[in-house]
mmCIF file of C-alpha atoms in Angstrom:
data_model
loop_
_atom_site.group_PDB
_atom_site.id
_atom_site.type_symbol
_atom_site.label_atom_id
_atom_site.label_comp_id
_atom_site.label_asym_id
_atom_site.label_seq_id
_atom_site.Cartn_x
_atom_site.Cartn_y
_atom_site.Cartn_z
ATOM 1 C CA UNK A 1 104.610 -108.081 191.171
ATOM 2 C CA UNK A 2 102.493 -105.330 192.243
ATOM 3 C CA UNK A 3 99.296 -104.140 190.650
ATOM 4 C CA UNK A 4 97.748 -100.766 190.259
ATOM 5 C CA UNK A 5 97.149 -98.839 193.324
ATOM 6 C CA UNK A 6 95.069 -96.194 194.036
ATOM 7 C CA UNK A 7 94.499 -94.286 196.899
ATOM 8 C CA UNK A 8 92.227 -93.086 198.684
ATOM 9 C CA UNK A 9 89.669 -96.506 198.475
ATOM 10 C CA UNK A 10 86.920 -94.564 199.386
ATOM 11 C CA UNK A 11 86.278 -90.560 199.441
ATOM 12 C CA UNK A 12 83.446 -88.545 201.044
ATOM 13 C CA UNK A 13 83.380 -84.745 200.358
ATOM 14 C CA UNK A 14 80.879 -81.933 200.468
ATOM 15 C CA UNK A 15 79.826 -80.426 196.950
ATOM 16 C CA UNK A 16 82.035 -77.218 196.183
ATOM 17 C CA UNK A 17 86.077 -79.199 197.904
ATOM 18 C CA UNK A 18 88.257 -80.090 195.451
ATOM 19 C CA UNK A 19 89.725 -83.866 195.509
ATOM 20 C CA UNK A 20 92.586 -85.143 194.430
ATOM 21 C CA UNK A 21 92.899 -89.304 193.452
ATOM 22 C CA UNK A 22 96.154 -90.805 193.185
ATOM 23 C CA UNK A 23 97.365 -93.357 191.291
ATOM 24 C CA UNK A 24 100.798 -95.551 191.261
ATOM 25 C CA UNK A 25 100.721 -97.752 187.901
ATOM 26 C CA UNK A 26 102.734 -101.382 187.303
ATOM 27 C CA UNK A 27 106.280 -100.708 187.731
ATOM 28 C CA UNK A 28 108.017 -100.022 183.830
ATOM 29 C CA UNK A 29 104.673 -99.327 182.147
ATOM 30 C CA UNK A 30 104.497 -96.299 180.695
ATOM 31 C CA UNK A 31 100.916 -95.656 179.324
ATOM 32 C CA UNK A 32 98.520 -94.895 181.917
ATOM 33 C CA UNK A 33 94.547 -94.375 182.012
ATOM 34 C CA UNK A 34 91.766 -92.948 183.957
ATOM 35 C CA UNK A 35 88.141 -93.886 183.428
ATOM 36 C CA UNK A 36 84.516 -93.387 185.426
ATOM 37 C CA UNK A 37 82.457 -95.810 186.468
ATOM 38 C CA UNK A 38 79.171 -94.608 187.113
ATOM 39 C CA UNK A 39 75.184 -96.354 187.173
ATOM 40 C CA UNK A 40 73.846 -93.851 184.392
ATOM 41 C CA UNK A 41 76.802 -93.712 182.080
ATOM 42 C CA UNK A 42 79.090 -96.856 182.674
ATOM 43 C CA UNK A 43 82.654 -96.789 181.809
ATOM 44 C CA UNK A 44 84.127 -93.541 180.311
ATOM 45 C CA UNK A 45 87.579 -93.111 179.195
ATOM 46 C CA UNK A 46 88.668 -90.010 180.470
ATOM 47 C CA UNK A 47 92.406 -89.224 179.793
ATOM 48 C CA UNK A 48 95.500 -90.990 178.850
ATOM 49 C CA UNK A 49 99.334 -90.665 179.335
ATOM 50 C CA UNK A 50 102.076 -91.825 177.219
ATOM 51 C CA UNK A 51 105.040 -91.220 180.100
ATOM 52 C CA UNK A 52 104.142 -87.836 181.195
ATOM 53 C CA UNK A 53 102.383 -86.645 178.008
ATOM 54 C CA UNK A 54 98.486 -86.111 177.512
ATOM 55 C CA UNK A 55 98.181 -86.007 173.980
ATOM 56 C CA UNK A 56 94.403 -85.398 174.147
ATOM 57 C CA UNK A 57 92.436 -84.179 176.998
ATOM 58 C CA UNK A 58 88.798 -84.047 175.038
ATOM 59 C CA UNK A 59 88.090 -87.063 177.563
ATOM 60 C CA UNK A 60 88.056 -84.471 180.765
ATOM 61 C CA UNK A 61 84.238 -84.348 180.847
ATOM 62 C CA UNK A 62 84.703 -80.279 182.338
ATOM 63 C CA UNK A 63 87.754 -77.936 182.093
ATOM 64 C CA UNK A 64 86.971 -79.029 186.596
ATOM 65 C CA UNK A 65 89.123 -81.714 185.629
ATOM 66 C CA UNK A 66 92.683 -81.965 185.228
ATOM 67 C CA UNK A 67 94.939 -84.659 185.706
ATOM 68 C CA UNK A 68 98.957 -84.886 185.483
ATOM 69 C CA UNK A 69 101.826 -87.682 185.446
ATOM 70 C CA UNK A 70 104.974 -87.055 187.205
ATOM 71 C CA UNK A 71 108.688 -89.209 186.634
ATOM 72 C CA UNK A 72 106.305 -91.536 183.918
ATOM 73 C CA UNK A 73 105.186 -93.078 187.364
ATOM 74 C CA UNK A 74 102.400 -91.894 189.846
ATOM 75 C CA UNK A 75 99.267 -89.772 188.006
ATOM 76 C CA UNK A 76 96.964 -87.729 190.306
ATOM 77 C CA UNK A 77 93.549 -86.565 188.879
ATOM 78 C CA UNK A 78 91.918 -83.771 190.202
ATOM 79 C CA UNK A 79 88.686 -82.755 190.644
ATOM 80 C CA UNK A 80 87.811 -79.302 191.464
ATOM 81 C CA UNK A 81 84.308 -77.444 192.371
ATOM 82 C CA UNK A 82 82.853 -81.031 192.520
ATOM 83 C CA UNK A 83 79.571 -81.373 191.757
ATOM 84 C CA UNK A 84 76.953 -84.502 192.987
ATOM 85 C CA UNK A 85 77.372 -85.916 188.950
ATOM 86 C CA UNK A 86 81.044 -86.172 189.824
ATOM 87 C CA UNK A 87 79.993 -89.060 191.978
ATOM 88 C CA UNK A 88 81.477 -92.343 190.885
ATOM 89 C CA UNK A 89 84.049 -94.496 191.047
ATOM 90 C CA UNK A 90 87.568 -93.380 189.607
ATOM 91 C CA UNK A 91 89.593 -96.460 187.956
ATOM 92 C CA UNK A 92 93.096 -95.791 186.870
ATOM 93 C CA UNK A 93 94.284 -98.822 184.436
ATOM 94 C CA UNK A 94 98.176 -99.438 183.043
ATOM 95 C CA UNK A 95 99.628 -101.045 179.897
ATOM 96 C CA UNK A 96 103.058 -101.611 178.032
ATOM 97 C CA UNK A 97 103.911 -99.056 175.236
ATOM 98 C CA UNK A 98 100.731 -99.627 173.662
ATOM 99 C CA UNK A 99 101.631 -98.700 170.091
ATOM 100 C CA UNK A 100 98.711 -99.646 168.091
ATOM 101 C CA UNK A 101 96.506 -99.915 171.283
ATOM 102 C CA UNK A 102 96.606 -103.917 171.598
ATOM 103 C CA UNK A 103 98.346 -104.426 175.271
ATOM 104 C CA UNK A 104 95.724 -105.392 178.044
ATOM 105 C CA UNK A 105 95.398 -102.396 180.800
ATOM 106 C CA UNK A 106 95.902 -103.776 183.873
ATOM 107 C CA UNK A 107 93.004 -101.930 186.253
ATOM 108 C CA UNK A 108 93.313 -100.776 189.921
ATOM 109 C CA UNK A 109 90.574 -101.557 192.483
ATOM 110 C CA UNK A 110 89.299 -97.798 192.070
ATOM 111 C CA UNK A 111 88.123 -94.541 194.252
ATOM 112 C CA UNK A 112 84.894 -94.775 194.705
ATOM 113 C CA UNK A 113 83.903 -90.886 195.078
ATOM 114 C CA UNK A 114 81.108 -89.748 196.704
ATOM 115 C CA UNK A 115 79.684 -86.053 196.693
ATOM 116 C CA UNK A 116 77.116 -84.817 199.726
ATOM 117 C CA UNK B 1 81.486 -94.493 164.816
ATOM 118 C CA UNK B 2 82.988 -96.997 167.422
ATOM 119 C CA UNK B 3 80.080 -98.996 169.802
ATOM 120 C CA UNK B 4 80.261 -102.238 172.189
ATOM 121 C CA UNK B 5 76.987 -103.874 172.629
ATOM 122 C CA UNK B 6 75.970 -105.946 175.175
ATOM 123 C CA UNK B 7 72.280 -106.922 174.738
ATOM 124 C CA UNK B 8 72.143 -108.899 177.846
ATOM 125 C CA UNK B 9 72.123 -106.411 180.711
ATOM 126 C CA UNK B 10 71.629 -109.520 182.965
ATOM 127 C CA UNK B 11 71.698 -112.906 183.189
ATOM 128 C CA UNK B 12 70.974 -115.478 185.726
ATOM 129 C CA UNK B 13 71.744 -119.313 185.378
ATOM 130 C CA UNK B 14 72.194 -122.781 188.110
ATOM 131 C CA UNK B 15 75.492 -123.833 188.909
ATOM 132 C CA UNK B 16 76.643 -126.300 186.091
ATOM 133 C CA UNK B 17 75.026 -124.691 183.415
ATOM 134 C CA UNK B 18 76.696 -123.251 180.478
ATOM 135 C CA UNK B 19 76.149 -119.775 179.722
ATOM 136 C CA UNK B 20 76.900 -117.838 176.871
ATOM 137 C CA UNK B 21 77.432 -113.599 176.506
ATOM 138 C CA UNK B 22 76.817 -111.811 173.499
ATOM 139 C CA UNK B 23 79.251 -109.020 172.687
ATOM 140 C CA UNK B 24 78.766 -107.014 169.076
ATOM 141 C CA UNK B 25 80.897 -104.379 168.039
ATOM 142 C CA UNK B 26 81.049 -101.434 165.250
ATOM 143 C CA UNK B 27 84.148 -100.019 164.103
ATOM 144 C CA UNK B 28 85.035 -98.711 160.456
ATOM 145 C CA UNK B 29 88.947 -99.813 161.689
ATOM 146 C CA UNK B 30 90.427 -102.654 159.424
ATOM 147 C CA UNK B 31 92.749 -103.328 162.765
ATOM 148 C CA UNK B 32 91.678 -102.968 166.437
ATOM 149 C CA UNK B 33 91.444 -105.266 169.389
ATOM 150 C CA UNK B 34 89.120 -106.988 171.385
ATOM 151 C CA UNK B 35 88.419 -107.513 175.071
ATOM 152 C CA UNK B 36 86.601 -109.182 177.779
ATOM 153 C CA UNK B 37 87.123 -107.942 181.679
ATOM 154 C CA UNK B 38 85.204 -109.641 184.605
ATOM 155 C CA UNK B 39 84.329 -107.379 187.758
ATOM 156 C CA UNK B 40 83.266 -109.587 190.169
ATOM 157 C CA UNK B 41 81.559 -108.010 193.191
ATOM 158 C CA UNK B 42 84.717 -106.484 195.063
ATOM 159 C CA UNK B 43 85.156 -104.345 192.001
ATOM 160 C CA UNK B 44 88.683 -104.800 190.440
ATOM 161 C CA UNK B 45 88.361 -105.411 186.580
ATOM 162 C CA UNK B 46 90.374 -108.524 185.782
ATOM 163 C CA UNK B 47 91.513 -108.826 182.133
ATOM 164 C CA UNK B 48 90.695 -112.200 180.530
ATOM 165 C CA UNK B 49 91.589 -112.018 176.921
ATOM 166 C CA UNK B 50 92.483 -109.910 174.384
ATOM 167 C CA UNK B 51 92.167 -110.577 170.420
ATOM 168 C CA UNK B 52 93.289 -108.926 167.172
ATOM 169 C CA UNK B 53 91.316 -108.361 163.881
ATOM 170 C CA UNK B 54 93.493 -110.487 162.293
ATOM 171 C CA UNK B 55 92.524 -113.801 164.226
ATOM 172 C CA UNK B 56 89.252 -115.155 164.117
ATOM 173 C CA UNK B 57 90.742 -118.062 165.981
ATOM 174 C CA UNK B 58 88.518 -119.601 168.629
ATOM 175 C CA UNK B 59 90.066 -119.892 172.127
ATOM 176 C CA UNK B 60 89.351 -121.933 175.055
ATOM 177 C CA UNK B 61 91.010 -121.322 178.352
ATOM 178 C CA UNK B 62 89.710 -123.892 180.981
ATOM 179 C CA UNK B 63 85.681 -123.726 181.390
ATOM 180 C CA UNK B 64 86.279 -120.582 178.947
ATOM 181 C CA UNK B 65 86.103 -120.557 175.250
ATOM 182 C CA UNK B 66 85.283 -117.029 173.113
ATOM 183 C CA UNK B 67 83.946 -117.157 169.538
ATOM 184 C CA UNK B 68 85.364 -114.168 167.173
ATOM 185 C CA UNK B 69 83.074 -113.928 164.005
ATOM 186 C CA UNK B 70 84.159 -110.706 161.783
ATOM 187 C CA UNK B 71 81.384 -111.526 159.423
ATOM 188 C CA UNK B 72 78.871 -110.544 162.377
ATOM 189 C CA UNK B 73 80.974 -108.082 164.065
ATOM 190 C CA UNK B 74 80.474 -110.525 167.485
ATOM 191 C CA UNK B 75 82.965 -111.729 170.147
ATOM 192 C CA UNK B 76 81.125 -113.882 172.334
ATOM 193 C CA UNK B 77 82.019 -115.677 175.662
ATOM 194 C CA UNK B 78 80.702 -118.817 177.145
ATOM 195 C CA UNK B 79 81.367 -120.597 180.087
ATOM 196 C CA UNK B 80 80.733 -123.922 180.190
ATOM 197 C CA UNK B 81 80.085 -125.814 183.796
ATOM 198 C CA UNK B 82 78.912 -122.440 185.626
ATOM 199 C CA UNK B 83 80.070 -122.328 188.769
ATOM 200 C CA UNK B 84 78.795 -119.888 191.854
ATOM 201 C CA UNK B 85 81.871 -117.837 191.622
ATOM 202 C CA UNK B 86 81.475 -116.890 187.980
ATOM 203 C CA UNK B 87 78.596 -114.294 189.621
ATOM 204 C CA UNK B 88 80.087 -111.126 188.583
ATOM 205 C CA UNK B 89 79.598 -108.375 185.907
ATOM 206 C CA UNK B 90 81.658 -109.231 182.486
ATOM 207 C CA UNK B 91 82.416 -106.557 180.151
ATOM 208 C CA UNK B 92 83.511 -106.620 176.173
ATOM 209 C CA UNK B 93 85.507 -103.674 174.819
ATOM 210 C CA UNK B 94 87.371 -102.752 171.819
ATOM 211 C CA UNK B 95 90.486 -101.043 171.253
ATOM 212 C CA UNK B 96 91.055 -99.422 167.987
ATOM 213 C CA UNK B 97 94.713 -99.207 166.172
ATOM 214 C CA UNK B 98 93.756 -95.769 164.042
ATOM 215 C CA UNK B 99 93.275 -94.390 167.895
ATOM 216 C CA UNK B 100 96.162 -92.977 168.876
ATOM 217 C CA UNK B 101 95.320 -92.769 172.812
ATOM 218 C CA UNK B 102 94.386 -96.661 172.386
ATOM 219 C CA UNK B 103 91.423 -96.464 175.019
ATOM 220 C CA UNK B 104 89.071 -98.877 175.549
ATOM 221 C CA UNK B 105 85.784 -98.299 174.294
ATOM 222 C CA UNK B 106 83.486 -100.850 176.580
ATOM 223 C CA UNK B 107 80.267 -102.199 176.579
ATOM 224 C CA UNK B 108 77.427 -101.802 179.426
ATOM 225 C CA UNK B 109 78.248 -105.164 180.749
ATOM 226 C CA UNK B 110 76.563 -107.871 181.494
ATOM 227 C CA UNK B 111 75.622 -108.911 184.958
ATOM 228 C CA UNK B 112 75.999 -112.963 185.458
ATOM 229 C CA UNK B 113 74.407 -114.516 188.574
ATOM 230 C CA UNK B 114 75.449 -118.458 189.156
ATOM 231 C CA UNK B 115 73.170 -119.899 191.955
ATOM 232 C CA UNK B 116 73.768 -122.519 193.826
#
């Protein structure tokens, strides 16, 4: 079946826009991740949703962050203000009902996000 | 507190060679989970295996085998017969059950080169 997409691949944007990453999970899970990839800090967990729920949002590393799930499905992050530190790639990963947090998260090929 | 350590920021090895990668954790859990992911140089992390506190069982998939020792807090992952397209960047992380968002909490990775 299909994997985790994201969209866009790739984004170029002048410090100060606002962006907004998308991301369509495995079909029937319902947890859902975002994490950073960047040189300096390597992989950060950002935020997680249980179906539409973020239980914790401590992860968001500015209140320029915000993300939100819609229908348990798609999750769009958004950026605003960026800043050249926002720079990075975005990956959005997937997993069963994770109860005790043992199911594998299944990872998209990520938004790499670039700030001028 | 919870940590991933991966000692080896790279390594670089001939093709046929076995090659081992040294993962230690910290975690005051009694139950969480462990994982390796391989991002090979197009960027998608791949999931290759997860384990649980409770089994220090070895396991060997193919050329892959992973060594789980509690008593040194290490979960590390050889490949035996190297081969070119083992090149990528393999990362160890840990799940915790007492954490309800059930994020991974990964290493810095370790960056495997297999020349010809």
């Amino acid at each position: 079946g299909a994997g985790v997409s994201q969209s866009p691949s790739n984004k170029v944007t002048e410090k100060g826009k606002d962006v907004e990453l998308r991301c369509d999970p495995i079909s029937g899970h319902t947890a859902l991740y975002w994490y950073r990839q960047s040189l300096g800090q390597g992989l950060e967990f950002l935020i997680y949703f249980q179906g539409n729920s973020a239980p914790d949002k401590s992860g968001l590393p500015s209140d320029r962050f915000s993300a939100e799930r819609t229908g348990g499905s798609v999750s769009t992050l958004t950026i605003q203000r960026t800043q050249q530190e926002d720079s990075a790639v975005y990956l959005c990963a997937s997993s069963d009902f994770h109860g005790t947090g043992n199911q594998p998260q299944h990872f998209g090929d990520g938004t790499r996000l670039s700030i001028l | 507190a919870q940590k991933v350590t991966q000692a080896q920021t790279e390594i670089s090895v001939v093709e046929k060679e076995d090659v081992t990668l040294d993962c230690v954790y910290e975690t005051r859990d009694t139950t969480y989970y462990l994982f390796w992911y391989k991002q090979p140089p197009s960027g998608e992390l791949v999931f290759l295996i997860r384990r649980n506190s409770f089994d220090e069982q070895n396991e060997i998939s193919g050329r892959y085998s992973w060594n789980f020792q509690k008593s040194t807090s290490s979960f590390n992952f050889t490949i035996t017969a190297s081969q070119v397209v083992d090149s990528a960047v393999y990362f160890c992380a840990l799940s915790e059950a007492g954490r309800s968002q059930g994020n991974l909490i990964f290493g810095k990775g370790t960056k495997l080169s297999v020349k010809p």
